[in-house]
mmCIF file of C-alpha atoms in Angstrom:
data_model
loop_
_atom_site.group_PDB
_atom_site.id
_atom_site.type_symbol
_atom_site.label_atom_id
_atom_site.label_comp_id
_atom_site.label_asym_id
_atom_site.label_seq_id
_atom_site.Cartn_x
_atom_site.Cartn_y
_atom_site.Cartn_z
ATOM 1 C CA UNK A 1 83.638 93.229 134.117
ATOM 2 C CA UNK A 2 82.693 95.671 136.794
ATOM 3 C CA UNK A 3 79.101 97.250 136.130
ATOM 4 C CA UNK A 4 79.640 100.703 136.672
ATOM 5 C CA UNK A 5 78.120 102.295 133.415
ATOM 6 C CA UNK A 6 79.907 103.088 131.021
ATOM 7 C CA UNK A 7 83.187 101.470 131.269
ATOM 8 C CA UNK A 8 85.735 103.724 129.813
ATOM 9 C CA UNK A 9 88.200 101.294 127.510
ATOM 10 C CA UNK A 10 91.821 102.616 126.409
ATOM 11 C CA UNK A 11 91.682 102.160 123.024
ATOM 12 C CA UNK A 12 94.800 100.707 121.979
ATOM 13 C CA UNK A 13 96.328 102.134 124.923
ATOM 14 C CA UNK A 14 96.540 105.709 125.231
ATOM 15 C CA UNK A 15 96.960 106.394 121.911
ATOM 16 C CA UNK A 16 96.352 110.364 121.973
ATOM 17 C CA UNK A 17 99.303 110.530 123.575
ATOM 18 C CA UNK A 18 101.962 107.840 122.371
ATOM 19 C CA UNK A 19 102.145 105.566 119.327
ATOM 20 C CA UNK A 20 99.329 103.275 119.681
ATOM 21 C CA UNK A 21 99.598 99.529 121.168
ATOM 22 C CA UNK A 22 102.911 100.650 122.481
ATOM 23 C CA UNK A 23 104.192 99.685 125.867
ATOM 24 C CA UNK A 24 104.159 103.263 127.412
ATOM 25 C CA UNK A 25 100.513 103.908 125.784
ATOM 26 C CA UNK A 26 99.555 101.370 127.728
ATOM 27 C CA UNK A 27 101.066 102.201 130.659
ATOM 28 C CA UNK A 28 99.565 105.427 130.365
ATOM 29 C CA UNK A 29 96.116 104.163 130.382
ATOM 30 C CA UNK A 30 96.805 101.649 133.248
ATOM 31 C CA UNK A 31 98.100 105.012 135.694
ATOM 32 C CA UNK A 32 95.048 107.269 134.021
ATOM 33 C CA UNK A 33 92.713 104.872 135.436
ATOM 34 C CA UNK A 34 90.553 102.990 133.135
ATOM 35 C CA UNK A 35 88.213 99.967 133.515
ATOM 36 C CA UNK A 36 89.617 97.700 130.441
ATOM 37 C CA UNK A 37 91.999 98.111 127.398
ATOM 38 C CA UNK A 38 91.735 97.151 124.277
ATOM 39 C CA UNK A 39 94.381 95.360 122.117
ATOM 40 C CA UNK A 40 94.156 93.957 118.259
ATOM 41 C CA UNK A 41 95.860 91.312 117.364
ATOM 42 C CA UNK A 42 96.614 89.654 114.149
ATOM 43 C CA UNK A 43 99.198 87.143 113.121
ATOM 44 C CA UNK A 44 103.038 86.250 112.364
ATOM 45 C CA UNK A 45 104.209 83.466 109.555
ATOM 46 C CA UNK A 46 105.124 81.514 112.401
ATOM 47 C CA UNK A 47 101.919 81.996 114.571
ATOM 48 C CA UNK A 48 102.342 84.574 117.336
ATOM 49 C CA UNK A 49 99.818 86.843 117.946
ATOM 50 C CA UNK A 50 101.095 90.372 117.451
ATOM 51 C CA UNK A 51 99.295 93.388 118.357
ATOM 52 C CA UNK A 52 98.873 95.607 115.793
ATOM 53 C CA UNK A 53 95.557 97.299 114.330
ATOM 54 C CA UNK A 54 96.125 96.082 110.935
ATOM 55 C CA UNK A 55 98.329 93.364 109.208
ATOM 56 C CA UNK A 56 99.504 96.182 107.298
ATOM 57 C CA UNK A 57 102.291 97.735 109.473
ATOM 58 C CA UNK A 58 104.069 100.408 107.250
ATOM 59 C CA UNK A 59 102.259 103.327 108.923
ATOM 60 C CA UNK A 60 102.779 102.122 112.474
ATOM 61 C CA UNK A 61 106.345 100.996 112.862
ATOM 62 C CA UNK A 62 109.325 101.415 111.356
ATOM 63 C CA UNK A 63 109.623 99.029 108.872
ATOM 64 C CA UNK A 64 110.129 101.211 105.787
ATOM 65 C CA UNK A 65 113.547 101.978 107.261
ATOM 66 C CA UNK A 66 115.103 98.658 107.671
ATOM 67 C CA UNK A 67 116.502 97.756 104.083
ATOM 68 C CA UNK A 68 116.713 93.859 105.020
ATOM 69 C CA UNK A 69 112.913 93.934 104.647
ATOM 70 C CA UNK A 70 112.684 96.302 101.502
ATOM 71 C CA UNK A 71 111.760 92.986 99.262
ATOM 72 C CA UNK A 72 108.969 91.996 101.897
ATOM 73 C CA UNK A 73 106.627 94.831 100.657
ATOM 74 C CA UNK A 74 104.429 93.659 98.433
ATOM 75 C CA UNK A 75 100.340 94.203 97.127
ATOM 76 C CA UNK A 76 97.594 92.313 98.843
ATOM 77 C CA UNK A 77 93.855 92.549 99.067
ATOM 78 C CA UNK A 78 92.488 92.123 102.656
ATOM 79 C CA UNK A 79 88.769 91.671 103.323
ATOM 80 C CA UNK A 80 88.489 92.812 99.605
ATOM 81 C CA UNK A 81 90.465 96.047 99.957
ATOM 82 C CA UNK A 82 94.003 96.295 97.897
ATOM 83 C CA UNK A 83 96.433 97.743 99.814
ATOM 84 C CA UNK A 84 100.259 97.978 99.557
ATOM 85 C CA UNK A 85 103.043 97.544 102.478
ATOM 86 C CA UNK A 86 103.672 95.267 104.712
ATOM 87 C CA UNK A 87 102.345 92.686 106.050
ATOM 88 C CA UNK A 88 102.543 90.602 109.574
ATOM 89 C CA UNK A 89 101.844 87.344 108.095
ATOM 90 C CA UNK A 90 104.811 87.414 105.926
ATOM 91 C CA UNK A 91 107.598 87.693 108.682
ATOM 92 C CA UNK A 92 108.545 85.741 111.008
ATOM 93 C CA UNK A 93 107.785 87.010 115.109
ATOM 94 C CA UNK A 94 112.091 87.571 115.785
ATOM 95 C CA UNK A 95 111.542 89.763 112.474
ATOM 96 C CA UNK A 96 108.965 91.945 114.065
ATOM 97 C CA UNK A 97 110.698 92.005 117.259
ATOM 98 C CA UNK A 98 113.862 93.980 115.346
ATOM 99 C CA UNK A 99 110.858 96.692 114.760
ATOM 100 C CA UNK A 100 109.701 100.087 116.453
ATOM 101 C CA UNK A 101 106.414 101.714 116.908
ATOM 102 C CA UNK A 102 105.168 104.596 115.088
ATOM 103 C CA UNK A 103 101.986 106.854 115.701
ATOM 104 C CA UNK A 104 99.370 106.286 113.032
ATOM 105 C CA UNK A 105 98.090 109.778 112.694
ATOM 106 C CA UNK A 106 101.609 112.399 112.933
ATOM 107 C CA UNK A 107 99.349 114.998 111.493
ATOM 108 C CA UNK A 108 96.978 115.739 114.404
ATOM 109 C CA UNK A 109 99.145 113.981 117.040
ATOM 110 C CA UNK A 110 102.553 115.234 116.128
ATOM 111 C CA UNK A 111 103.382 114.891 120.140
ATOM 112 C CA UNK A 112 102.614 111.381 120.479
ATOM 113 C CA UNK A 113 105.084 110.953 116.823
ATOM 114 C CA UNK A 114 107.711 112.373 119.232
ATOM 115 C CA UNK A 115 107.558 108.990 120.813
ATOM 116 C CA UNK A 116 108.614 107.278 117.358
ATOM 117 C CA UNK A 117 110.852 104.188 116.793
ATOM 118 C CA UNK A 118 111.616 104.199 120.760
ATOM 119 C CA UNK A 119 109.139 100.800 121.369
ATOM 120 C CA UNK A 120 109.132 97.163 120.290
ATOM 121 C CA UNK A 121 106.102 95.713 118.968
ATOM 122 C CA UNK A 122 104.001 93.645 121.686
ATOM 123 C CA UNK A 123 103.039 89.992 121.628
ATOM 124 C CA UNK A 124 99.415 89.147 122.865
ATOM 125 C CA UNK A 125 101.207 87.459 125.679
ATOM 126 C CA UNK A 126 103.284 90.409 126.522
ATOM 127 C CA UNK A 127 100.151 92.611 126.994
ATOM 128 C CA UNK A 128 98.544 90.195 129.240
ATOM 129 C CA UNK A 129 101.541 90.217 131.084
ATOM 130 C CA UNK A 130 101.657 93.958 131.310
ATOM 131 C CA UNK A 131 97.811 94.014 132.584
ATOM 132 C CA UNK A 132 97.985 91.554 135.018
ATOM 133 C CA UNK A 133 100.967 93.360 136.263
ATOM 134 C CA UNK A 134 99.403 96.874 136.208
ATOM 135 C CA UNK A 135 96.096 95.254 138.045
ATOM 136 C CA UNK A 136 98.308 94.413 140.785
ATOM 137 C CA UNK A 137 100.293 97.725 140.778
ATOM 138 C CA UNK A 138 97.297 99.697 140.527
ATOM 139 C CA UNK A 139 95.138 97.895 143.493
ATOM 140 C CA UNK A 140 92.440 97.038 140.699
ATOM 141 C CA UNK A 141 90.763 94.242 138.361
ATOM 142 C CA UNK A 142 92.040 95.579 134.981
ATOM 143 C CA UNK A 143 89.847 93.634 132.021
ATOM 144 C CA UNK A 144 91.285 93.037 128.245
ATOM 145 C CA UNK A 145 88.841 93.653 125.233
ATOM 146 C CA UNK A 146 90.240 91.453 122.923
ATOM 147 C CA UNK A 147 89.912 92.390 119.058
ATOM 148 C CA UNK A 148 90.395 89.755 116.169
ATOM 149 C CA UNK A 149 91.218 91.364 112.986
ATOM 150 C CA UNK A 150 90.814 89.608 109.689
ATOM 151 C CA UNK A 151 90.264 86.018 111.092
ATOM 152 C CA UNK A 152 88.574 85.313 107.348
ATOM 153 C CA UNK A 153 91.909 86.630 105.535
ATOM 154 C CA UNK A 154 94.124 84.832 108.063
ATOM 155 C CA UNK A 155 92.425 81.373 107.490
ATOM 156 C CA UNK A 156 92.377 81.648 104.133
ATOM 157 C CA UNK A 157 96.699 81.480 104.789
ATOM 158 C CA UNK A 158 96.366 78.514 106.597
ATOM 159 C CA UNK A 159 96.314 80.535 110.283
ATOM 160 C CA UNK A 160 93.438 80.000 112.502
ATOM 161 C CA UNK A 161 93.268 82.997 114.800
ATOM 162 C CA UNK A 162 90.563 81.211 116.866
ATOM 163 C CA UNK A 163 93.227 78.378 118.139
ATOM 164 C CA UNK A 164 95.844 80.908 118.672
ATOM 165 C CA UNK A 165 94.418 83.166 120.889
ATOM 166 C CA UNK A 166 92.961 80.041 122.780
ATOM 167 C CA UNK A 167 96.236 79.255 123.082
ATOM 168 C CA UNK A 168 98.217 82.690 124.454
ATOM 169 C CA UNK A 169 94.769 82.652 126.761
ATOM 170 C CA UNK A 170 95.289 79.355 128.285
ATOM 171 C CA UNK A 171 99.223 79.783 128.487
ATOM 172 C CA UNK A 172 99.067 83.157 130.006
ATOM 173 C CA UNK A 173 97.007 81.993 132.709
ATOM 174 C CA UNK A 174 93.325 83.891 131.378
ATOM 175 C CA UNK A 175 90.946 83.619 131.539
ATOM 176 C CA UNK A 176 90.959 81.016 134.457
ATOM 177 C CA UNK A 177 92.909 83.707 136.558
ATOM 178 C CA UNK A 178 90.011 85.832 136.779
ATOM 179 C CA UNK A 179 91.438 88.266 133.944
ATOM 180 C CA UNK A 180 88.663 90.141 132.895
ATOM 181 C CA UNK A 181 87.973 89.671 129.294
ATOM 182 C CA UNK A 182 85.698 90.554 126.329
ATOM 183 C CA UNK A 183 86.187 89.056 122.887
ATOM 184 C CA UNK A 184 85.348 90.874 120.224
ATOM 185 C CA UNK A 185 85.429 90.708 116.006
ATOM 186 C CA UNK A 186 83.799 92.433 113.062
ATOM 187 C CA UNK A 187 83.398 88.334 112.007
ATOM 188 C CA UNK A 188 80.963 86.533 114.155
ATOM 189 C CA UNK A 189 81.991 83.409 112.623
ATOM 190 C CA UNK A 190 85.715 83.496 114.420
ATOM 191 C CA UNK A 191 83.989 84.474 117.978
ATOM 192 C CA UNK A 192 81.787 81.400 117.461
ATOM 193 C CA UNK A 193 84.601 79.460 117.310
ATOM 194 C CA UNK A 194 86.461 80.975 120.423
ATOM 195 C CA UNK A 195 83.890 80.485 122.190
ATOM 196 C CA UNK A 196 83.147 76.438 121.055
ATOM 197 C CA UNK A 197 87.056 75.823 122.530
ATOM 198 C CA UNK A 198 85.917 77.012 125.878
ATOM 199 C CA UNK A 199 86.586 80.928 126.344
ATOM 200 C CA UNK A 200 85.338 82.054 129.047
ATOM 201 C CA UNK A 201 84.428 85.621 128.348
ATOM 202 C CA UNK A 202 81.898 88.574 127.208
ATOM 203 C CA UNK A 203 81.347 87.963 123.202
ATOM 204 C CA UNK A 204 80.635 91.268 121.368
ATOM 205 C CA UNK A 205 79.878 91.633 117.504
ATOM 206 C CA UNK A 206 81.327 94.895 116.223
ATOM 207 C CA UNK A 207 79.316 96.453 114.159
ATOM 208 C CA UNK A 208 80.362 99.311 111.291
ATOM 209 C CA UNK A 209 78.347 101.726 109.976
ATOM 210 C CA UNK A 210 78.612 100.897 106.205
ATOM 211 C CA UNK A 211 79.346 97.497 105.081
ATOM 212 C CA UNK A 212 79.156 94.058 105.244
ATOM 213 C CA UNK A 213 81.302 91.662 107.637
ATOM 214 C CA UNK A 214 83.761 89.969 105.493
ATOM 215 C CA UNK A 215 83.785 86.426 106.808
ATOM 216 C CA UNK A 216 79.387 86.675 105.395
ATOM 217 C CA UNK A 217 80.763 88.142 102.242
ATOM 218 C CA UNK A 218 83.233 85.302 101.758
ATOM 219 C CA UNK A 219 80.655 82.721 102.533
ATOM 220 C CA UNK A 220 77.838 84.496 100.464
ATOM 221 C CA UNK A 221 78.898 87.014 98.304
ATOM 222 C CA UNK A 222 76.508 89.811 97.897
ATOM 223 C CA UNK A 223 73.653 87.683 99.106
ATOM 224 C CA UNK A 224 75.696 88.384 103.101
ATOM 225 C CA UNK A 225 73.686 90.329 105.236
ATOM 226 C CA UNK A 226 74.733 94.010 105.479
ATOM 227 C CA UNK A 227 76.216 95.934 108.936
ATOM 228 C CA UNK A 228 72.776 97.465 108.568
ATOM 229 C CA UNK A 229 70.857 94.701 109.093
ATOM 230 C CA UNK A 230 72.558 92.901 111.502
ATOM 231 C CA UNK A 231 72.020 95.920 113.688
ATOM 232 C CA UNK A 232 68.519 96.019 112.711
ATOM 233 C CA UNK A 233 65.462 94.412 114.964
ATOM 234 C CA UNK A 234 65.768 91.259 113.452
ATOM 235 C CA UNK A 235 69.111 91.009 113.231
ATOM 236 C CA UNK A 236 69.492 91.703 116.551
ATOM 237 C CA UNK A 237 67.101 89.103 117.222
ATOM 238 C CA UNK A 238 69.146 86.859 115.864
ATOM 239 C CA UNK A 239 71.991 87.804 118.080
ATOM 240 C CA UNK A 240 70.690 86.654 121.032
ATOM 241 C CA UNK A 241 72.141 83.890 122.673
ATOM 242 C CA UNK A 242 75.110 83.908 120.235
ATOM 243 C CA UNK A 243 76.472 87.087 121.782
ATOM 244 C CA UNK A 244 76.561 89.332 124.773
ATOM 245 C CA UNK A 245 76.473 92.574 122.753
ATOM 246 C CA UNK A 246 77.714 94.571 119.924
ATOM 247 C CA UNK A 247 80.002 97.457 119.514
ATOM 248 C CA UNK A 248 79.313 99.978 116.938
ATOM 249 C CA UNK A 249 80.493 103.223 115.509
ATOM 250 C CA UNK A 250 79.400 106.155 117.880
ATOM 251 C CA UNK A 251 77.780 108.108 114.979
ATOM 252 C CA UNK A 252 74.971 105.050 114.703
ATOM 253 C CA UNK A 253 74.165 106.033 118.217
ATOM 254 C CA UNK A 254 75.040 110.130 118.107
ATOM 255 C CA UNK A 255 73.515 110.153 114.147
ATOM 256 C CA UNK A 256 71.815 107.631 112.696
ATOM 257 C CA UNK A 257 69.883 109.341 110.552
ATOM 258 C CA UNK A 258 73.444 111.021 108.748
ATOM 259 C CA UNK A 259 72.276 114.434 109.071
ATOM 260 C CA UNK A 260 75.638 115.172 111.260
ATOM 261 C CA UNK A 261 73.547 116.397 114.216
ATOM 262 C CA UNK A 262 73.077 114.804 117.305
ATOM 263 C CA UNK A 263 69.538 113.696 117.268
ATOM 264 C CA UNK A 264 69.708 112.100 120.918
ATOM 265 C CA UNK A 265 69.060 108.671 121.866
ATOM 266 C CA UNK A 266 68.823 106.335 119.066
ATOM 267 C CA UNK A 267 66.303 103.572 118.132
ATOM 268 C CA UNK A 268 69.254 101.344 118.314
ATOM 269 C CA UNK A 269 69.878 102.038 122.372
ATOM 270 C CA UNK A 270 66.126 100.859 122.539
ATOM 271 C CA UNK A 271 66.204 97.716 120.053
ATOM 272 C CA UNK A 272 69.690 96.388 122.038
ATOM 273 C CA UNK A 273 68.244 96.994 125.579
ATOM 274 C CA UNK A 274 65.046 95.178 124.520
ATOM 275 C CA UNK A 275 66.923 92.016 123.653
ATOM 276 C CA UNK A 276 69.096 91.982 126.571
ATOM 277 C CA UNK A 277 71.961 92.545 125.068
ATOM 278 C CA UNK A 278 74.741 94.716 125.698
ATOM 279 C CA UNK A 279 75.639 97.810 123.594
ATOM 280 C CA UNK A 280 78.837 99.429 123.305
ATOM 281 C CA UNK A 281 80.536 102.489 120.965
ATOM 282 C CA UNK A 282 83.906 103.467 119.381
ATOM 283 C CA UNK A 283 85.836 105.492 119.280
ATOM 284 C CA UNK A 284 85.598 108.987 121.702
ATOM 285 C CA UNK A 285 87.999 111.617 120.144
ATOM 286 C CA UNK A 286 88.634 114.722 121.039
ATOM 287 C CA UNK A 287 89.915 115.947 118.195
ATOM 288 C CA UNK A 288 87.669 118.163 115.512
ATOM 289 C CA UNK A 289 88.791 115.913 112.587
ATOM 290 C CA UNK A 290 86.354 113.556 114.955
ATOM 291 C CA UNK A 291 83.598 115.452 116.173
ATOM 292 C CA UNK A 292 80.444 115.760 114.715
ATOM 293 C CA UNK A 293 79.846 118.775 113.038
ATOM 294 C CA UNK A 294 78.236 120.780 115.744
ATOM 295 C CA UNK A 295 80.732 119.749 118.194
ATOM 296 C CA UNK A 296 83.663 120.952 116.182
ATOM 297 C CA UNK A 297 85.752 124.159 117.457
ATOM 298 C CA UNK A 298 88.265 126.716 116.200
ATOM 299 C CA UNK A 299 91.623 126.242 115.636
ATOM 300 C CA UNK A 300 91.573 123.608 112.836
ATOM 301 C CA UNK A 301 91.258 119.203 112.931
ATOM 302 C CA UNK A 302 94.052 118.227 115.249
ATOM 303 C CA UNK A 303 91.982 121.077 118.027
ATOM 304 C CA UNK A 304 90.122 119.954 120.681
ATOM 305 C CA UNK A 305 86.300 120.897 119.837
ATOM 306 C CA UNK A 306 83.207 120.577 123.083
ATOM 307 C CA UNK A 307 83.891 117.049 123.383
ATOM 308 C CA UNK A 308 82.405 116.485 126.288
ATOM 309 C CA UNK A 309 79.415 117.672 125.466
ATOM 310 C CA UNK A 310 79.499 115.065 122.317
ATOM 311 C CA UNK A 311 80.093 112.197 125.191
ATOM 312 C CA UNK A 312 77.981 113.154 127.703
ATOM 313 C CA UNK A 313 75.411 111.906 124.729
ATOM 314 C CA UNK A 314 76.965 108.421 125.530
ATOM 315 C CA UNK A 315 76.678 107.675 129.332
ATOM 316 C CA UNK A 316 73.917 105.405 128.546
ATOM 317 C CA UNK A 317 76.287 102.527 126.933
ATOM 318 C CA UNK A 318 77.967 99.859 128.770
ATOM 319 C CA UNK A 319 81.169 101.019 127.461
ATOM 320 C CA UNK A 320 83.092 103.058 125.966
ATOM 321 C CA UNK A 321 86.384 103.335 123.759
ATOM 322 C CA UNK A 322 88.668 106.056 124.151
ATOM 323 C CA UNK A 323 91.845 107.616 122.663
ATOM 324 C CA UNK A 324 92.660 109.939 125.272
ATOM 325 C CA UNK A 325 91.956 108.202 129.038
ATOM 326 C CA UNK A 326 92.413 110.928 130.988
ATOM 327 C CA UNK A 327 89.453 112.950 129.567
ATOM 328 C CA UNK A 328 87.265 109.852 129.437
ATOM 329 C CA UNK A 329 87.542 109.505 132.976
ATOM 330 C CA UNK A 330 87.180 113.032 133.423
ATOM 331 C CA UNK A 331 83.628 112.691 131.420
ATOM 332 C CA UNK A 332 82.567 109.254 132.529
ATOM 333 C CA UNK A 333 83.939 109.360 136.159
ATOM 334 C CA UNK A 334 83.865 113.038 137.332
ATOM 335 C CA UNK A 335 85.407 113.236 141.065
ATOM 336 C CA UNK A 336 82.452 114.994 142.532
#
């Protein structure tokens, strides 16, 4: 990836201002101007990679409103959490292709739900597609920071998520075109085994603020090492050499102490740099609803509050993930 610091990453696209993982908001981010973007991907019944944040798809598309599916919703517990909708793995990918995209959050981005139900859901393969082609459009190396969602729940239904992204990788041409990529997973055990079928890329653990990874839990129960302590000196220590970096919530770096002020640079920025490893932080929102406390502004959750001055607290990372690209650039790569 290129090393200017930090690089600003369209999450999902541009989703502040269409549906998220939609073909526009990703065209957005392409023409705003940003280093990388990031897509998640999880799995069909007949093994293509869709990209979608969750398996779970009722608040992102359409699906509610197509009665041939109305006997597909059903009640499942993913990485121990019960939930009810539905769910990727149980249709077929010409199913999902008769679906349109939604935006997640209507309530503080009612403009971007004005893009509703006008967008197919993408393949894996159609967003490389799209990047490649927007690289070339846009006169610049365009990376891909790939997310694997739920690779524990997935093989558990018989679907290895390792072999299938190998797969859309190889067929698409990346990583041996030069595509810039980062793989990345809450579950160090599935970007172990991307890597072991020959990857090529920049392996980062994501790390949340509360928790335990659900692929340790499945293995060993409430003996699994926490978030916490993986992010800790010696669990960093034990990172090394497995991957390039993590990627953790912003508020470990803004406020790790909870307090909900910025306390500045965190012994975390430190303990990563120490080991080499590369450190990166999700997710820069504008929003209030977002912000911590002393950031916040008038006008309610869906108004902007002094975000820059929340992200400005950042520029020491290696990258950044952002909703709205234009603003990240505008904070990360002022035109002086």
């Amino acid at each position: 990836m290129p090393r200017r610091h930090p690089l600003v990453i369209g999450h999902r696209g541009a989703p502040g201002y269409r549906p998220e993982h939609s073909r526009s908001s990703y065209a957005l981010a392409f023409a705003m101007g940003v280093d990388a973007v990031e897509p998640d991907v999880v799995a069909t019944r007949d093994g293509v990679l869709v990209v979608r944040h969750e398996n779970e798809i009722s608040g992102t598309t359409d699906v509610a409103d197509h009665p041939e599916f109305a006997d597909r919703r059903t009640e499942k517990a993913v990485d121990g959490q019960r939930m009810a909708g539905w769910f990727t793995e149980d249709f077929t990918w010409d199913e999902l292709a008769t679906l349109r995209t939604r935006e997640r959050i209507p309530a503080l981005r009612p403009a971007s739900a004005t893009f509703d139900d006008a967008e197919p859901i993408l393949r894996l393969a159609d967003l490389l597609d799209l990047v490649r082609a927007a690289s070339l459009e846009h006169g610049r190396e365009i990376g891909v920071v790939l997310e694997i969602k739920h690779a524990t729940y997935f093989a558990g239904l018989g679907i290895d998520l390792a072999a299938l992204v190998e797969r859309d990788l190889r067929e698409s041409g990346s990583p041996a075109s030069g595509l810039p990529l980062i793989v990345e997973s809450f579950e160090g055990t599935v970007l172990e085994r991307v890597r072991e079928r020959g990857v090529a890329a920049t392996y980062i653990h994501l790390i949340e603020a509360d928790g335990a990874p659900a692929d340790l839990v499945a293995r060993d129960g409430a003996a699994a090492p926490t978030y916490a302590e993986i992010a800790s000196p010696s669990g960093l220590d034990a990172l090394v050499g497995v991957v390039d970096g993590i990627s953790v919530d912003k508020k470990m770096v803004l406020d790790p102490d909870g307090t909900g002020r910025a306390r500045g640079s965190a012994p975390l920025v430190s303990d990563v740099r120490e080991r080499g490893l590369q450190l990166y932080a999700w997710t820069c929102r504008p929003e209030n609803a977002f912000l911590l406390p002393e950031f916040r502004g008038p006008g309610g959750r869906a108004a902007f509050g002094d975000y820059r001055a929340e992200w400005e607290l950042l520029r020491e990372l290696d990258g950044i993930f952002v909703d709205h690209p234009d603003l990240g650039m505008d904070v990360f790569r002022p035109v002086s």
